[in-house]
XYZ file of C-alpha atoms in Angstrom:
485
model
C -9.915 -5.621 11.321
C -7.817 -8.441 10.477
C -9.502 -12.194 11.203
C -7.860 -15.538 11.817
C -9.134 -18.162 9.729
C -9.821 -21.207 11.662
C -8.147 -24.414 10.016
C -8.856 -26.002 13.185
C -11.643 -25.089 15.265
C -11.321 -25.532 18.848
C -14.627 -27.596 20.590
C -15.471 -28.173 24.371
C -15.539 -31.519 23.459
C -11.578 -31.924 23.125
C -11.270 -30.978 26.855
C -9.487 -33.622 28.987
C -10.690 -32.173 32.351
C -6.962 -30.790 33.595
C -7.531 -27.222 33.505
C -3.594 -25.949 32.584
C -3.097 -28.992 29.883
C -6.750 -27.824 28.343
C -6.146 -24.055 28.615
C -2.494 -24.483 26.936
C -4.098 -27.413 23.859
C -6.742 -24.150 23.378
C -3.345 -21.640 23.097
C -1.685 -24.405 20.173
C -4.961 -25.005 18.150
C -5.061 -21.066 18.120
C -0.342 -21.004 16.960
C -1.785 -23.759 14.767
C -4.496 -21.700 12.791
C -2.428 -18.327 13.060
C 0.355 -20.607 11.336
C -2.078 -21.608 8.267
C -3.624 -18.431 8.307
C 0.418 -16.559 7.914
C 1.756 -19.662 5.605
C -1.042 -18.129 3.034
C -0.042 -15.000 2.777
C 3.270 -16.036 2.054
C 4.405 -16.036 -1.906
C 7.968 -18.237 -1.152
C 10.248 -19.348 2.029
C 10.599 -15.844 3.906
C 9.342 -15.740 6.913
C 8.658 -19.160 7.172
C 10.967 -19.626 10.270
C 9.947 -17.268 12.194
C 6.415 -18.426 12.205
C 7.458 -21.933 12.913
C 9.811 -20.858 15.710
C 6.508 -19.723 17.605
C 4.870 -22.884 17.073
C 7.552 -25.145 17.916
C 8.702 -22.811 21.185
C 5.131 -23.015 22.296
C 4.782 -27.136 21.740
C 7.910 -27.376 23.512
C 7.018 -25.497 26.091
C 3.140 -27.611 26.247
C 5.122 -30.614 26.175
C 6.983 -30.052 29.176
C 4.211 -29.306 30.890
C 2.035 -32.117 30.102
C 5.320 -34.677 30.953
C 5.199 -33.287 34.296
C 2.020 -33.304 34.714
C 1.756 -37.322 33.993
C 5.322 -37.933 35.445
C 3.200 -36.549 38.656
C 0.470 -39.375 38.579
C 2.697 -42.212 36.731
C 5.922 -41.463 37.523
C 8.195 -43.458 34.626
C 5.147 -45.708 33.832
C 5.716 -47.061 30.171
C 2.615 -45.173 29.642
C 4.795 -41.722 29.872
C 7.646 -43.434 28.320
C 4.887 -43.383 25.293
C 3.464 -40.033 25.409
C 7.109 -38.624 25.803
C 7.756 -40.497 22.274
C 5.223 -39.158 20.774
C 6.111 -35.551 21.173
C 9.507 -36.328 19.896
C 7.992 -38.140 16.873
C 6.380 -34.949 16.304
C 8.915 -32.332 16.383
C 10.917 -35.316 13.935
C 7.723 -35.888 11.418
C 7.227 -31.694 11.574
C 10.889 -31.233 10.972
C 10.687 -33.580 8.106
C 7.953 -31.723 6.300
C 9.748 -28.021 6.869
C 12.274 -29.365 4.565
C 10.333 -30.604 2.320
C 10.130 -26.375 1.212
C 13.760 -26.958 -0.324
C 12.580 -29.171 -2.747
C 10.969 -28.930 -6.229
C 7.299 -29.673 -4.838
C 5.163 -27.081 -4.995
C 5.265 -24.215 -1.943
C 1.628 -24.282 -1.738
C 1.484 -28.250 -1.590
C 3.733 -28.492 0.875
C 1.874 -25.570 3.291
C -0.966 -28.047 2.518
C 1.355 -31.190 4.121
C 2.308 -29.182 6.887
C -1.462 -27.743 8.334
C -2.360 -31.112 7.595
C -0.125 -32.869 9.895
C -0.437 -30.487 12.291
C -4.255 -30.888 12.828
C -4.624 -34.935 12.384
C -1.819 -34.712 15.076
C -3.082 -32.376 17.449
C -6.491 -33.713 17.242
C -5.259 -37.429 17.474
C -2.935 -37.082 20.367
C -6.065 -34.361 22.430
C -9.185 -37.486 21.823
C -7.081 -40.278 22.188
C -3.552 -40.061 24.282
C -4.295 -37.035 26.406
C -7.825 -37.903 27.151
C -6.468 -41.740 27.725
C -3.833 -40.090 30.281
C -6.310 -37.527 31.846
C -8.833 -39.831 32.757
C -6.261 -41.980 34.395
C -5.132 -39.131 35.923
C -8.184 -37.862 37.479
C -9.481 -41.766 38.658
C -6.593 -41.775 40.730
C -6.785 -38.155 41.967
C -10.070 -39.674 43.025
C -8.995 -42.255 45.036
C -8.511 -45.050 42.871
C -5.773 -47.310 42.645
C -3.297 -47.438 39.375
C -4.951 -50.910 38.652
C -8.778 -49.914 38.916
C -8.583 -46.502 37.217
C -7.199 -48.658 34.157
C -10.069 -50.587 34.214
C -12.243 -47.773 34.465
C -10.741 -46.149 31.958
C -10.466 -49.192 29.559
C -14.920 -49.056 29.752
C -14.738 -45.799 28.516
C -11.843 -45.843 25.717
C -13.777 -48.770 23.857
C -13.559 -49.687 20.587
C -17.027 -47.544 19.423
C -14.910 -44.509 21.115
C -12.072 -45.396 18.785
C -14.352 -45.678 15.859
C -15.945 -41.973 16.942
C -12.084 -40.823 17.346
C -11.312 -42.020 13.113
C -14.294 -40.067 12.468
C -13.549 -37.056 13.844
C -10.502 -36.848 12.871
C -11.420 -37.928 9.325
C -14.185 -35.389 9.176
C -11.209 -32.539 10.338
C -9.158 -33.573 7.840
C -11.872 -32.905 5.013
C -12.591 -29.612 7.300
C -8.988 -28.312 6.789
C -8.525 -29.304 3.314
C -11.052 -27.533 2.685
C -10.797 -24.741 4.035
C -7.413 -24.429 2.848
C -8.760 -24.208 -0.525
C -10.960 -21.704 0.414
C -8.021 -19.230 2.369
C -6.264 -19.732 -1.132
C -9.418 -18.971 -2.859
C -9.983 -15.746 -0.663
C -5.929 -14.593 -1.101
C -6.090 -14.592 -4.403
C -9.104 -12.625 -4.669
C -7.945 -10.054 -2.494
C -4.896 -9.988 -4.232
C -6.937 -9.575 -7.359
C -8.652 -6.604 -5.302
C -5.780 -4.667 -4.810
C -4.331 -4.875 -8.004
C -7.798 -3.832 -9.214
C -7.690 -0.715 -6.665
C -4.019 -0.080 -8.106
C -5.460 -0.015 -11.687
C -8.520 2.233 -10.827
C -5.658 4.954 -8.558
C -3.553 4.764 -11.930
C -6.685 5.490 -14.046
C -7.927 8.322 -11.610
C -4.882 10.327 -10.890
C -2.425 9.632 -13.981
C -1.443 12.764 -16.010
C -2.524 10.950 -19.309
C -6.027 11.436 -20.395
C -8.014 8.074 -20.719
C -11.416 7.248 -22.458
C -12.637 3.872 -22.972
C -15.713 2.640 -25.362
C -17.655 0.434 -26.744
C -17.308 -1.350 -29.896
C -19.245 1.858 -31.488
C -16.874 4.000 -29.680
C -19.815 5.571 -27.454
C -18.366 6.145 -24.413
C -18.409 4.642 -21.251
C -15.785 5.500 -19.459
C -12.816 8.631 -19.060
C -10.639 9.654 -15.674
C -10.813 12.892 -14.537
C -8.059 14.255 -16.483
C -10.336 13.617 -20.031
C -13.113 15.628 -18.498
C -10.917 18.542 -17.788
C -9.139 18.626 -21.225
C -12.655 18.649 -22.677
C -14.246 20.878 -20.032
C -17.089 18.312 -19.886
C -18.317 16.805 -16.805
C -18.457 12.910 -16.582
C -21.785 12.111 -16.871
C -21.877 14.532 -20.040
C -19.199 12.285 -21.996
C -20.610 8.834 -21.128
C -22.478 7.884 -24.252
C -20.836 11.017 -26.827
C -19.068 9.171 -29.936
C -15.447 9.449 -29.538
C -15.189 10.437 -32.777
C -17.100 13.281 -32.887
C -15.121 14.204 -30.036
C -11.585 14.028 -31.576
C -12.641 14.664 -35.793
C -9.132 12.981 -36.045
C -9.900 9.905 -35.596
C -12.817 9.608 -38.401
C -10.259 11.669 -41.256
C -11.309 10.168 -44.263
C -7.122 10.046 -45.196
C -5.360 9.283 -41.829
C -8.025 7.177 -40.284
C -8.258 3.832 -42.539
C -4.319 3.134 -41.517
C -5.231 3.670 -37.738
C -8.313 1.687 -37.524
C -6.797 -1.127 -39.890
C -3.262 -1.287 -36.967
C -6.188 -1.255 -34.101
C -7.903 -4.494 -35.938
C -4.682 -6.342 -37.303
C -2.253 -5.306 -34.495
C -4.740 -4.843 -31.039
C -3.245 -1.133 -30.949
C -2.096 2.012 -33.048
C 0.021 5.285 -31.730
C 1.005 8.229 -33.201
C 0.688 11.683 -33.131
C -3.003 13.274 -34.071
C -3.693 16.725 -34.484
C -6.701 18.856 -34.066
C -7.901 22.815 -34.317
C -8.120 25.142 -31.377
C -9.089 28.347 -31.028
C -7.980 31.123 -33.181
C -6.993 28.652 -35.706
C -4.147 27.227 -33.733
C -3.654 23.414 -34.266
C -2.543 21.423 -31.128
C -0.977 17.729 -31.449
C -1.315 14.727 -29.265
C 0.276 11.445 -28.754
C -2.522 8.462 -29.138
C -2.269 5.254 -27.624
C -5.537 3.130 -28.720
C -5.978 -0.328 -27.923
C -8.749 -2.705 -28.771
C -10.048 -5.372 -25.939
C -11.625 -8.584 -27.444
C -13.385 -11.382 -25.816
C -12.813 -14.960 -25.478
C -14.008 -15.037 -29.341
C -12.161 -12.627 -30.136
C -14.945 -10.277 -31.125
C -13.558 -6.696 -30.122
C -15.918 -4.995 -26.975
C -13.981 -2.001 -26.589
C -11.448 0.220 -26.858
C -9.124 1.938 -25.337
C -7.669 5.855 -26.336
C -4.699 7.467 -23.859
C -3.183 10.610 -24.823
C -0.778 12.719 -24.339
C 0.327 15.866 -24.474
C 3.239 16.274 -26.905
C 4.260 19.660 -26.173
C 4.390 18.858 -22.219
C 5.881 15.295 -23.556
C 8.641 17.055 -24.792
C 9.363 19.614 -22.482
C 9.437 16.968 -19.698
C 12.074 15.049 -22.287
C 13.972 18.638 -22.537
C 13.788 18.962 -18.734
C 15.230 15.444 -18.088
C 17.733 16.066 -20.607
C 18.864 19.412 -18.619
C 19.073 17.523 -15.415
C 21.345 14.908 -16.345
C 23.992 17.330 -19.000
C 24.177 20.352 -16.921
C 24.893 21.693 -13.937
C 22.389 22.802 -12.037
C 23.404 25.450 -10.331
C 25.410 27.429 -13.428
C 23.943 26.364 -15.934
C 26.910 25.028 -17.426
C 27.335 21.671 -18.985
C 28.717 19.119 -16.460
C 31.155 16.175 -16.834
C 29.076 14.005 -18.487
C 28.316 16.713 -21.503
C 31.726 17.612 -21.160
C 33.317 14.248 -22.314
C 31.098 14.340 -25.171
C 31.513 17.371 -26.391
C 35.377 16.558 -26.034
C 34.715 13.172 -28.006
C 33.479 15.018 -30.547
C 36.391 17.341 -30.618
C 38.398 14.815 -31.046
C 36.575 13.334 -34.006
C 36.262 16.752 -35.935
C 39.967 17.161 -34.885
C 41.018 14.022 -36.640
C 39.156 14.811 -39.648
C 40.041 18.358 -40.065
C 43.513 18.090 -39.099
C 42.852 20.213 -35.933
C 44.548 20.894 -32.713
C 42.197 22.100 -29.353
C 43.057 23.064 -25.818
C 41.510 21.242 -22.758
C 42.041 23.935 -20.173
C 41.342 22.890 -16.162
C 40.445 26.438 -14.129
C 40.807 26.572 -10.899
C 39.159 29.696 -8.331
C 41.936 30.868 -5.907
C 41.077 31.800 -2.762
C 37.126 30.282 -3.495
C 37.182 28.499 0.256
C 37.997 31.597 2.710
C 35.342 33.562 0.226
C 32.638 31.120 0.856
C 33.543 30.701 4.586
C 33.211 34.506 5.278
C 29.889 35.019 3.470
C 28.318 32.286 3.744
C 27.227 28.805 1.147
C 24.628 31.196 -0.676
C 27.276 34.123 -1.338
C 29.228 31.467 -2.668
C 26.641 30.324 -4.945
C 26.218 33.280 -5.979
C 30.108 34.010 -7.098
C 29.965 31.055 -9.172
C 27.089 32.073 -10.982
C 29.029 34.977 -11.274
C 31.862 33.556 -12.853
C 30.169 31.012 -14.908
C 28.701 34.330 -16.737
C 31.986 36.067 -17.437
C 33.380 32.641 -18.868
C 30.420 32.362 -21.346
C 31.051 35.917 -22.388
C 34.891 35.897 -23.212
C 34.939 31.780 -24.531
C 34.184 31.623 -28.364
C 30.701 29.709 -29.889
C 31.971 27.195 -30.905
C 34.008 26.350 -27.585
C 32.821 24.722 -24.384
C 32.516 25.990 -20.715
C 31.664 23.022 -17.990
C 31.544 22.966 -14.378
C 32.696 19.652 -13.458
C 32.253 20.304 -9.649
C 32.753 23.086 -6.329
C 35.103 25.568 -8.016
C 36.560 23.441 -11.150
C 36.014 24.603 -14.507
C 36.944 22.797 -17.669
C 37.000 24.940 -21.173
C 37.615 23.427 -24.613
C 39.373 25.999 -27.357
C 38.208 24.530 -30.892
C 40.370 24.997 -33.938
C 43.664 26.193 -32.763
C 46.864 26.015 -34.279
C 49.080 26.505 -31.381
C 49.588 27.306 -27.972
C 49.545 31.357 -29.266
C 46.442 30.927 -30.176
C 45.355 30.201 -26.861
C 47.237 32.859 -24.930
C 44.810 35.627 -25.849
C 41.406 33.732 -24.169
C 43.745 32.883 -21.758
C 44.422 36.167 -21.023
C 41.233 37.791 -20.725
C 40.031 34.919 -19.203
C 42.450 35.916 -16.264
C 41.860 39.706 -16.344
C 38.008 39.064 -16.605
C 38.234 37.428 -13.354
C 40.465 38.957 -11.175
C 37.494 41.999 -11.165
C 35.689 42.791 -8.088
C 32.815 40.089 -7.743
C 29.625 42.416 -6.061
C 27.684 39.919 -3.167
C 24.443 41.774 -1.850
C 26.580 44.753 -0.421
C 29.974 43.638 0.171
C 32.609 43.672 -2.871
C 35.164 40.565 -3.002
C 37.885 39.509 -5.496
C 38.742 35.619 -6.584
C 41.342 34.792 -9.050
C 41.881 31.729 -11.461
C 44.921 29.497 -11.932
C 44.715 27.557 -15.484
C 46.193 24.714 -17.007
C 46.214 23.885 -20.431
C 46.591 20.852 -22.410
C 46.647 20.215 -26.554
C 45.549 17.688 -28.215
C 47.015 15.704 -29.563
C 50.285 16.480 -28.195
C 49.149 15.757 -24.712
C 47.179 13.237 -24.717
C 44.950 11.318 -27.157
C 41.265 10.819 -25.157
C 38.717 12.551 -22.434
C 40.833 11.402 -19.415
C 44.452 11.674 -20.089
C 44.023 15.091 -21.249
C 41.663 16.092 -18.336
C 44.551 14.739 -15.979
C 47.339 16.432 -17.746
C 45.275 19.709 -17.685
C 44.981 19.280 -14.334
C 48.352 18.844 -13.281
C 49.145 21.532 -15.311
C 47.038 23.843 -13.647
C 48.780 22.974 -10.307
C 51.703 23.946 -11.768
C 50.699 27.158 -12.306
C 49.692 27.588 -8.788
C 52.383 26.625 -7.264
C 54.212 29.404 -9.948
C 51.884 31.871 -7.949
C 48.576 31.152 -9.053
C 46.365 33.980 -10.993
C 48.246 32.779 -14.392
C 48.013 29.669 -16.728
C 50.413 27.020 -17.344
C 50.931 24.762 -20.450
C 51.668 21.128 -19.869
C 55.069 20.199 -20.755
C 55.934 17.451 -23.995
């Protein structure tokens, strides 16, 4: 449950005796506190206005209310000309301090300006104007005249009140400043808290195993995931040497130049590598770290590892996701303009020519329409297969999206060269295509571009592939074009 803390703390003793101006100074003290309590949790300027505009709305609205409330008794005495004045003065001096945020002071000093106006102000203008104008009020709603209830007021407003009045307020002021200090003290402690409760999730639930020590590496702490590896429970690993755990650690050759990085450096990591059963040796990635005090004596240490054989298969898998399609297989556009690039280079230094051919399914849409997004997954699967096994090793098959395929010919001479792969390429896929029961048939139109006749990097011969490959459509698709000098 979240709790307001009180800045200002409301007392029966600021009551004026006017029910609605007492029940609505009650509603602002409360704005007032809500407003230092927000203004804390804030780390910069956002938000800032918003919580302002309910302060200020709410004043506003108070003000009014009071005004009409003296205008009532006094009507356009200089006594409401006065009052009136002062709530102008304080939307002016509040104003005043807002901006004060736009400047190079300090956010938190000027929060501290702000609550501190706001309560000498409040408090001021309740024990000394309101309660001046409520008593007057309430003589004459008692049957005085104007003249007599300012006498009778004048006994009570003396001089010793005043002196109670600095007091107060004085002793408020020390109460807020205070207590400021302490709602910083408390935010930063429960910001403190959470990052400690984010450190002890990451500890808990990361893949990584994690021990920590003591400067004789006993052990006295490990997450869950270093009790499993060891298939040890917890309270069977606090106190074990780490050591004798992992043998690596203590070999008389490899250990000296980790242990002298932990004490020079703060931290060492590398690979270490252990026996398993049936003589099979298993390797993991160490991260230790040594924690010193304020002397700089070293209290503990620190060991994370990790799996290098699931290291590297998550590196493999990351790899795959971002160089080939996912759905064939197939290299995508990124791959492909490397693999191209390095055509290009081996071209150059060979003395090599190679064909950049853009494919093209015919007929791929009404296919898909009929039997559905699946059948046509499963077509282009079907294709991507039959490209692989007609395309050379040492050429290239990519998918670079829906039913485009880009193939790279190494080492040719001339376009004859091609025409063969070309050929098959077009036989191979004009065969009936088998989806679950039914039997369909898709064709291929192909352009072809050479470098370095047509085009001297990844995109100009990509484009002039392509628009070769239109060509070749429009010539009745099912055959393959060759882009024009």
């Amino acid at each position: 449950m979240t709790t307001t803390t009180e800045i200002f703390p409301w007392n029966d003793n600021f009551n004026t005796g006017i029910d609605t101006i007492d029940q609505q100074h009650v509603k602002l003290v409360a704005l007032i506190n809500k407003l230092a309590d927000n203004l804390y949790g804030l780390l910069d300027t956002n938000g800032l206005d918003s919580i302002f505009t309910e302060l200020l709305s709410y004043a506003d609205y108070h003000f009014h209310t009071e005004e009409a409330i003296w205008t009532k008794y006094f009507r356009n005495n200089q006594l409401v000309l006065n009052h009136k004045d002062a709530h102008r003065q304080f939307f002016y001096s509040l104003q005043n301090l807002k901006n004060e945020v736009n400047t190079e002071q300090p956010f938190s000093q000027v929060i501290s300006k702000i609550i501190s106006f706001l309560t000498h102000w409040l408090a001021y203008h309740i024990l000394n104007n309101d309660m001046h104008m409520a008593h007057l009020a309430l003589a004459i709603e008692s049957g005085l005249s104007y003249e007599e209830a300012n006498i009778n007021v004048k006994d009570k407003m003396t001089k010793a009140t005043q002196a109670l009045i600095e007091i107060i307020l004085s002793m408020y002021d020390k109460l807020s400043i205070r207590t400021l200090h302490l709602v910083s003290e408390i935010r930063e402690r429960q910001k403190a808290d959470v990052k400690l409760l984010l450190a002890a999730n990451v500890f808990k639930n990361t893949f990584d195993k994690i021990c920590i020590t003591d400067s004789d590496f006993q052990i006295v702490d490990v997450n869950p995931k270093f009790c499993e590896i060891t298939h040890l429970k917890y309270d069977e690993l606090i106190g074990c040497n780490l050591k004798t755990l992992k043998p690596a650690l203590d070999d008389q050759e490899f250990s000296p130049i980790l242990w002298e990085n932990v004490k020079n450096k703060g931290y060492w990591s590398g690979e270490i590598r252990y026996p398993v059963q049936k003589g099979k040796i298993e390797s993991e990635w160490l991260t230790l770290s040594s924690i010193k005090d304020d002397l700089g004596t070293i209290t503990n240490y620190v060991g994370v590892f990790s799996n290098v054989s699931q290291l590297l298969k998550r590196k493999n898998t990351l790899e795959s996701l971002a160089n080939y399609d996912v759905l064939t297989h197939l290299p995508n556009r990124f791959l492909l303009k490397d693999r191209l690039e390095q055509a290009i280079v081996n071209s150059n230094r060979n003395f090599e020519r190679f064909a950049v051919c853009y494919l093209d399914l015919d007929n791929f849409k009404p296919v898909n329409d009929r039997f559905g997004h699946a059948a046509g997954d499963q077509l282009l699967c079907e294709v991507a297969n039959r490209f692989k096994r007609i395309i050379r090793r040492n050429d290239t098959v990519a998918r670079i999206g829906g039913d485009e395929f880009v193939i790279i010919l190494r080492q040719i001479k001339n376009e004859e060269d091609c025409k063969d792969i070309l050929s098959r390429l077009l036989v191979d896929i004009s065969q009936p295509i088998q989806i679950g029961t039914e039997t369909t048939l898709v064709t291929t139109s192909i352009g072809v571009a050479i470098y370095p006749q047509h085009g001297h990097d990844f995109e100009s011969l990509l484009k002039i592939a392509d628009k070769a490959m239109y060509a070749s459509k429009q010539l009745g698709k099912s055959q393959y074009h060759f882009a024009s000098d």
